[in-house]
């Protein structure tokens, strides 16, 4: 089953957001579509951030008592059963709406994360269930930071100090809600909680640390234990880490714990890439991903922002398909010298530099363990090169047109038709197929579907 959800967890300051961004970059470089949602994203598809929950009667009273705001409240509310959910923080921070203090306090008191523990759990589980039903029908891999384990822990332990069994049940319900997405869980661990929190206090604004300390010691577990100040907050965080690791151990989903105590970005990103390769990257990628790692292709070419493009990332490769790696190169002599030293011993090695359309380019070809490899270099950002752009257009068409269209593309390729001409032939595109495909970048989904319909008539 294909993984469609990557969950990044860890304590504040552990490196969750960094690992989440790395995960998005690693998967995107393989041509996989990702949707990254960091902590605090007001458009989060599975969580509520800055959303107030009102029973119907209270909501009607809100509209009546603050009639000036009623139209915009109604536009930014969603009804679920007998409750209304109002995205108040988005109105304030994105739309610039200025609430009177009494109204702002009312919104905060009704925030999803100010509700009693059981109510919070019910609403959040429902949101995750709805998200999973939508995500299951999509190709994208969602990457969430923080909301799977840390939010239940925060509301359960830090705020309400409920029994840990209740928090375990909450997380298990979330896991069950998204099980069809084949989620993987990555816990970014910091063994030295004291150092991690004090580092965060030093690096972040004083208002953040003051609010954080008050939240962690002024209620729930911290208050019940008489904890105060920085030292007290660290004790709550230690307890939170211990319970988080307990929860990770009980999960049925694929999971890993990445030790980030040393904050070693090179080692950390490599360990993350290794885990993603084995647990998230689709099966058809694994063999070539292993080949690329064995021969350090991306490490050798790292100065040139290398990206694997072509047929493999979008799963339309056939026997004999090349592994195409696009590179951004401005100093061609440096690039050619590096490539010659690194790959010149490979079978069938050739390297040709020439100018096309006023732009210098270098094409390198060789065989590695029986695979045909092509390096293509231009003084153009890799994501702006035609190879990458063609791949992204083709990925969109394959997703939009479905499995039958994909099989037709592969069949033409098996009969010797190149990739872009195969797409152009199936869509009855006249003229140069390479430029014709690029013209489709700006087309709407409806226009593309009409094009397919017309080509099928």
mmCIF file of C-alpha atoms in Angstrom, residues 75-324:
data_model
loop_
_atom_site.group_PDB
_atom_site.id
_atom_site.type_symbol
_atom_site.label_atom_id
_atom_site.label_comp_id
_atom_site.label_asym_id
_atom_site.label_seq_id
_atom_site.Cartn_x
_atom_site.Cartn_y
_atom_site.Cartn_z
ATOM 1 C CA UNK A 75 -18.792 33.418 5.648
ATOM 2 C CA UNK A 76 -16.003 31.916 7.760
ATOM 3 C CA UNK A 77 -17.992 29.360 9.733
ATOM 4 C CA UNK A 78 -18.648 25.686 9.053
ATOM 5 C CA UNK A 79 -21.598 23.825 10.515
ATOM 6 C CA UNK A 80 -21.049 20.317 11.890
ATOM 7 C CA UNK A 81 -24.214 18.841 13.336
ATOM 8 C CA UNK A 82 -25.490 21.255 15.978
ATOM 9 C CA UNK A 83 -22.176 23.148 16.287
ATOM 10 C CA UNK A 84 -20.529 25.931 14.322
ATOM 11 C CA UNK A 85 -16.780 26.263 13.796
ATOM 12 C CA UNK A 86 -15.460 29.782 13.291
ATOM 13 C CA UNK A 87 -11.911 30.423 12.023
ATOM 14 C CA UNK A 88 -11.365 33.459 14.225
ATOM 15 C CA UNK A 89 -7.562 33.483 14.133
ATOM 16 C CA UNK A 90 -7.543 33.545 10.345
ATOM 17 C CA UNK A 91 -9.929 36.521 10.405
ATOM 18 C CA UNK A 92 -7.614 38.324 12.787
ATOM 19 C CA UNK A 93 -4.164 37.428 11.427
ATOM 20 C CA UNK A 94 -4.833 37.039 7.697
ATOM 21 C CA UNK A 95 -7.806 39.308 7.072
ATOM 22 C CA UNK A 96 -6.757 41.902 9.663
ATOM 23 C CA UNK A 97 -10.062 41.950 11.532
ATOM 24 C CA UNK A 98 -9.800 43.776 14.856
ATOM 25 C CA UNK A 99 -11.966 42.211 17.581
ATOM 26 C CA UNK A 100 -12.962 44.096 20.730
ATOM 27 C CA UNK A 101 -11.347 42.555 23.811
ATOM 28 C CA UNK A 102 -14.560 40.967 25.089
ATOM 29 C CA UNK A 103 -15.169 39.261 21.735
ATOM 30 C CA UNK A 104 -11.541 38.129 21.456
ATOM 31 C CA UNK A 105 -11.796 36.541 24.928
ATOM 32 C CA UNK A 106 -15.041 34.815 23.960
ATOM 33 C CA UNK A 107 -13.394 33.344 20.853
ATOM 34 C CA UNK A 108 -10.446 32.074 22.864
ATOM 35 C CA UNK A 109 -12.656 30.481 25.534
ATOM 36 C CA UNK A 110 -14.436 28.522 22.805
ATOM 37 C CA UNK A 111 -11.274 27.492 20.975
ATOM 38 C CA UNK A 112 -11.180 23.791 20.089
ATOM 39 C CA UNK A 113 -8.114 23.359 22.273
ATOM 40 C CA UNK A 114 -9.803 25.049 25.256
ATOM 41 C CA UNK A 115 -12.644 22.506 25.277
ATOM 42 C CA UNK A 116 -12.801 19.644 27.786
ATOM 43 C CA UNK A 117 -10.527 16.763 26.815
ATOM 44 C CA UNK A 118 -13.223 14.362 25.581
ATOM 45 C CA UNK A 119 -14.952 17.028 23.471
ATOM 46 C CA UNK A 120 -11.670 18.054 21.930
ATOM 47 C CA UNK A 121 -10.883 14.434 21.065
ATOM 48 C CA UNK A 122 -14.279 13.866 19.426
ATOM 49 C CA UNK A 123 -14.028 16.892 17.158
ATOM 50 C CA UNK A 124 -10.397 16.283 16.206
ATOM 51 C CA UNK A 125 -10.969 12.601 15.411
ATOM 52 C CA UNK A 126 -13.927 13.571 13.225
ATOM 53 C CA UNK A 127 -11.756 16.077 11.337
ATOM 54 C CA UNK A 128 -9.010 13.474 10.786
ATOM 55 C CA UNK A 129 -11.572 10.974 9.519
ATOM 56 C CA UNK A 130 -12.924 13.466 6.985
ATOM 57 C CA UNK A 131 -9.399 14.356 5.878
ATOM 58 C CA UNK A 132 -8.491 10.692 5.339
ATOM 59 C CA UNK A 133 -11.496 10.142 3.076
ATOM 60 C CA UNK A 134 -10.343 13.008 0.837
ATOM 61 C CA UNK A 135 -6.613 12.220 0.921
ATOM 62 C CA UNK A 136 -7.187 8.578 0.015
ATOM 63 C CA UNK A 137 -8.475 9.672 -3.403
ATOM 64 C CA UNK A 138 -5.444 11.895 -4.077
ATOM 65 C CA UNK A 139 -1.909 11.133 -5.236
ATOM 66 C CA UNK A 140 -0.161 13.599 -2.941
ATOM 67 C CA UNK A 141 1.823 12.593 0.126
ATOM 68 C CA UNK A 142 0.780 14.786 3.058
ATOM 69 C CA UNK A 143 3.404 15.785 5.621
ATOM 70 C CA UNK A 144 2.125 16.958 9.013
ATOM 71 C CA UNK A 145 4.261 18.442 11.749
ATOM 72 C CA UNK A 146 3.297 18.005 15.391
ATOM 73 C CA UNK A 147 -0.475 17.388 15.420
ATOM 74 C CA UNK A 148 -0.649 13.587 15.700
ATOM 75 C CA UNK A 149 0.957 12.880 19.105
ATOM 76 C CA UNK A 150 1.985 16.266 20.467
ATOM 77 C CA UNK A 151 -1.452 17.894 20.305
ATOM 78 C CA UNK A 152 -3.213 15.058 22.191
ATOM 79 C CA UNK A 153 -0.347 15.099 24.701
ATOM 80 C CA UNK A 154 -0.569 18.853 25.144
ATOM 81 C CA UNK A 155 -4.320 18.951 25.653
ATOM 82 C CA UNK A 156 -4.373 15.717 27.642
ATOM 83 C CA UNK A 157 -1.291 16.026 29.878
ATOM 84 C CA UNK A 158 -0.310 19.687 29.934
ATOM 85 C CA UNK A 159 -3.782 21.209 29.992
ATOM 86 C CA UNK A 160 -6.067 18.668 31.674
ATOM 87 C CA UNK A 161 -3.728 16.084 33.252
ATOM 88 C CA UNK A 162 -6.007 13.191 32.284
ATOM 89 C CA UNK A 163 -4.867 9.586 32.846
ATOM 90 C CA UNK A 164 -2.261 8.555 30.300
ATOM 91 C CA UNK A 165 -4.502 5.709 29.124
ATOM 92 C CA UNK A 166 -6.954 8.332 27.837
ATOM 93 C CA UNK A 167 -4.189 9.992 25.811
ATOM 94 C CA UNK A 168 -3.153 6.599 24.394
ATOM 95 C CA UNK A 169 -6.779 6.011 23.307
ATOM 96 C CA UNK A 170 -6.935 9.453 21.679
ATOM 97 C CA UNK A 171 -3.836 8.812 19.561
ATOM 98 C CA UNK A 172 -4.990 5.282 18.661
ATOM 99 C CA UNK A 173 -8.259 6.750 17.374
ATOM 100 C CA UNK A 174 -6.334 9.199 15.188
ATOM 101 C CA UNK A 175 -4.178 6.347 13.900
ATOM 102 C CA UNK A 176 -7.264 4.291 13.059
ATOM 103 C CA UNK A 177 -8.852 7.282 11.307
ATOM 104 C CA UNK A 178 -5.964 7.491 8.810
ATOM 105 C CA UNK A 179 -4.949 3.831 8.569
ATOM 106 C CA UNK A 180 -5.978 3.644 4.878
ATOM 107 C CA UNK A 181 -3.344 6.293 4.140
ATOM 108 C CA UNK A 182 -0.647 3.868 5.341
ATOM 109 C CA UNK A 183 0.899 6.568 7.574
ATOM 110 C CA UNK A 184 4.475 6.584 8.815
ATOM 111 C CA UNK A 185 5.470 8.282 12.060
ATOM 112 C CA UNK A 186 8.842 9.960 12.594
ATOM 113 C CA UNK A 187 9.667 10.987 16.146
ATOM 114 C CA UNK A 188 12.497 13.518 16.267
ATOM 115 C CA UNK A 189 14.055 12.905 19.658
ATOM 116 C CA UNK A 190 16.165 15.123 21.877
ATOM 117 C CA UNK A 191 17.592 13.193 24.816
ATOM 118 C CA UNK A 192 18.760 16.346 26.623
ATOM 119 C CA UNK A 193 15.408 18.029 27.308
ATOM 120 C CA UNK A 194 17.003 20.635 29.559
ATOM 121 C CA UNK A 195 19.408 21.825 26.844
ATOM 122 C CA UNK A 196 16.730 21.695 24.146
ATOM 123 C CA UNK A 197 14.282 23.928 26.004
ATOM 124 C CA UNK A 198 16.879 26.390 27.257
ATOM 125 C CA UNK A 199 18.186 26.659 23.690
ATOM 126 C CA UNK A 200 14.653 27.412 22.462
ATOM 127 C CA UNK A 201 14.232 30.075 25.174
ATOM 128 C CA UNK A 202 17.457 31.766 24.080
ATOM 129 C CA UNK A 203 16.578 31.700 20.392
ATOM 130 C CA UNK A 204 12.922 32.735 20.538
ATOM 131 C CA UNK A 205 11.217 35.966 21.649
ATOM 132 C CA UNK A 206 10.710 36.475 25.374
ATOM 133 C CA UNK A 207 6.939 36.653 24.882
ATOM 134 C CA UNK A 208 7.062 33.099 23.483
ATOM 135 C CA UNK A 209 8.944 31.661 26.464
ATOM 136 C CA UNK A 210 6.787 33.502 28.996
ATOM 137 C CA UNK A 211 3.586 32.254 27.389
ATOM 138 C CA UNK A 212 4.980 28.742 27.010
ATOM 139 C CA UNK A 213 6.095 28.521 30.655
ATOM 140 C CA UNK A 214 2.747 29.820 31.912
ATOM 141 C CA UNK A 215 0.872 27.299 29.734
ATOM 142 C CA UNK A 216 3.027 24.352 30.835
ATOM 143 C CA UNK A 217 3.117 25.121 34.572
ATOM 144 C CA UNK A 218 -0.097 27.045 35.233
ATOM 145 C CA UNK A 219 -2.542 24.213 34.554
ATOM 146 C CA UNK A 220 -2.875 20.458 34.258
ATOM 147 C CA UNK A 221 0.143 18.318 35.131
ATOM 148 C CA UNK A 222 2.468 21.214 35.931
ATOM 149 C CA UNK A 223 0.045 22.866 38.365
ATOM 150 C CA UNK A 224 -0.862 19.576 40.060
ATOM 151 C CA UNK A 225 2.838 18.922 40.708
ATOM 152 C CA UNK A 226 3.559 22.479 41.890
ATOM 153 C CA UNK A 227 6.031 23.113 39.057
ATOM 154 C CA UNK A 228 7.051 26.673 38.144
ATOM 155 C CA UNK A 229 9.435 28.601 35.918
ATOM 156 C CA UNK A 230 11.914 27.216 33.411
ATOM 157 C CA UNK A 231 12.889 24.286 35.634
ATOM 158 C CA UNK A 232 9.272 23.306 36.141
ATOM 159 C CA UNK A 233 8.561 23.530 32.425
ATOM 160 C CA UNK A 234 11.501 21.225 31.724
ATOM 161 C CA UNK A 235 10.043 18.658 34.146
ATOM 162 C CA UNK A 236 6.709 18.754 32.272
ATOM 163 C CA UNK A 237 8.567 18.338 28.981
ATOM 164 C CA UNK A 238 10.476 15.341 30.336
ATOM 165 C CA UNK A 239 7.195 13.709 31.301
ATOM 166 C CA UNK A 240 5.748 14.583 27.908
ATOM 167 C CA UNK A 241 8.726 13.031 26.098
ATOM 168 C CA UNK A 242 8.502 9.846 28.160
ATOM 169 C CA UNK A 243 4.796 9.450 27.364
ATOM 170 C CA UNK A 244 5.343 10.282 23.679
ATOM 171 C CA UNK A 245 7.953 7.538 23.368
ATOM 172 C CA UNK A 246 5.542 5.113 25.074
ATOM 173 C CA UNK A 247 2.882 6.002 22.505
ATOM 174 C CA UNK A 248 5.268 5.650 19.563
ATOM 175 C CA UNK A 249 6.207 2.185 20.802
ATOM 176 C CA UNK A 250 2.556 1.057 20.773
ATOM 177 C CA UNK A 251 1.692 2.361 17.290
ATOM 178 C CA UNK A 252 0.761 -0.155 14.598
ATOM 179 C CA UNK A 253 1.945 2.189 11.848
ATOM 180 C CA UNK A 254 5.473 2.133 10.472
ATOM 181 C CA UNK A 255 7.538 4.349 12.747
ATOM 182 C CA UNK A 256 11.065 5.395 13.603
ATOM 183 C CA UNK A 257 12.845 7.469 16.234
ATOM 184 C CA UNK A 258 15.522 9.802 14.854
ATOM 185 C CA UNK A 259 17.976 10.996 17.481
ATOM 186 C CA UNK A 260 18.621 14.696 16.864
ATOM 187 C CA UNK A 261 20.391 15.446 20.147
ATOM 188 C CA UNK A 262 23.558 16.587 18.339
ATOM 189 C CA UNK A 263 21.645 18.798 15.850
ATOM 190 C CA UNK A 264 23.809 17.313 13.063
ATOM 191 C CA UNK A 265 21.980 18.457 9.930
ATOM 192 C CA UNK A 266 24.031 16.349 7.486
ATOM 193 C CA UNK A 267 23.614 13.121 9.423
ATOM 194 C CA UNK A 268 20.015 13.962 10.309
ATOM 195 C CA UNK A 269 18.919 14.528 6.742
ATOM 196 C CA UNK A 270 20.708 11.385 5.582
ATOM 197 C CA UNK A 271 18.989 9.256 8.240
ATOM 198 C CA UNK A 272 15.643 10.766 7.299
ATOM 199 C CA UNK A 273 16.226 10.073 3.599
ATOM 200 C CA UNK A 274 17.127 6.467 4.381
ATOM 201 C CA UNK A 275 13.913 5.968 6.335
ATOM 202 C CA UNK A 276 11.751 7.641 3.699
ATOM 203 C CA UNK A 277 13.380 5.550 0.971
ATOM 204 C CA UNK A 278 12.478 2.322 2.730
ATOM 205 C CA UNK A 279 9.019 3.231 3.997
ATOM 206 C CA UNK A 280 7.498 6.003 1.862
ATOM 207 C CA UNK A 281 9.111 5.903 -1.582
ATOM 208 C CA UNK A 282 6.958 3.731 -3.913
ATOM 209 C CA UNK A 283 8.274 0.258 -4.713
ATOM 210 C CA UNK A 284 9.178 1.077 -8.326
ATOM 211 C CA UNK A 285 11.541 3.750 -6.965
ATOM 212 C CA UNK A 286 13.388 1.599 -4.491
ATOM 213 C CA UNK A 287 15.766 -0.144 -6.878
ATOM 214 C CA UNK A 288 16.897 3.045 -8.577
ATOM 215 C CA UNK A 289 16.976 4.931 -5.290
ATOM 216 C CA UNK A 290 19.324 2.238 -3.955
ATOM 217 C CA UNK A 291 21.471 2.506 -7.095
ATOM 218 C CA UNK A 292 21.684 6.297 -6.776
ATOM 219 C CA UNK A 293 22.729 6.007 -3.125
ATOM 220 C CA UNK A 294 25.270 3.206 -3.733
ATOM 221 C CA UNK A 295 27.105 5.362 -6.247
ATOM 222 C CA UNK A 296 26.540 8.676 -4.403
ATOM 223 C CA UNK A 297 25.143 10.390 -7.518
ATOM 224 C CA UNK A 298 23.293 13.106 -5.612
ATOM 225 C CA UNK A 299 26.102 13.630 -3.104
ATOM 226 C CA UNK A 300 28.656 14.080 -5.891
ATOM 227 C CA UNK A 301 26.365 16.472 -7.779
ATOM 228 C CA UNK A 302 24.993 18.300 -4.727
ATOM 229 C CA UNK A 303 26.524 21.648 -5.752
ATOM 230 C CA UNK A 304 24.347 21.624 -8.880
ATOM 231 C CA UNK A 305 20.898 21.117 -7.258
ATOM 232 C CA UNK A 306 20.394 17.709 -8.940
ATOM 233 C CA UNK A 307 16.851 16.390 -9.447
ATOM 234 C CA UNK A 308 15.788 13.045 -10.882
ATOM 235 C CA UNK A 309 13.432 13.820 -13.764
ATOM 236 C CA UNK A 310 11.932 11.852 -16.634
ATOM 237 C CA UNK A 311 9.815 8.718 -16.508
ATOM 238 C CA UNK A 312 10.762 7.013 -13.234
ATOM 239 C CA UNK A 313 9.377 9.635 -10.829
ATOM 240 C CA UNK A 314 5.979 9.471 -12.570
ATOM 241 C CA UNK A 315 6.061 5.671 -13.012
ATOM 242 C CA UNK A 316 5.867 5.407 -16.821
ATOM 243 C CA UNK A 317 9.327 3.917 -17.341
ATOM 244 C CA UNK A 318 9.782 1.014 -19.753
ATOM 245 C CA UNK A 319 12.634 -1.389 -20.444
ATOM 246 C CA UNK A 320 15.705 0.673 -21.311
ATOM 247 C CA UNK A 321 14.450 3.975 -19.867
ATOM 248 C CA UNK A 322 17.232 6.339 -18.777
ATOM 249 C CA UNK A 323 17.769 7.669 -15.291
ATOM 250 C CA UNK A 324 17.717 11.382 -16.100
#
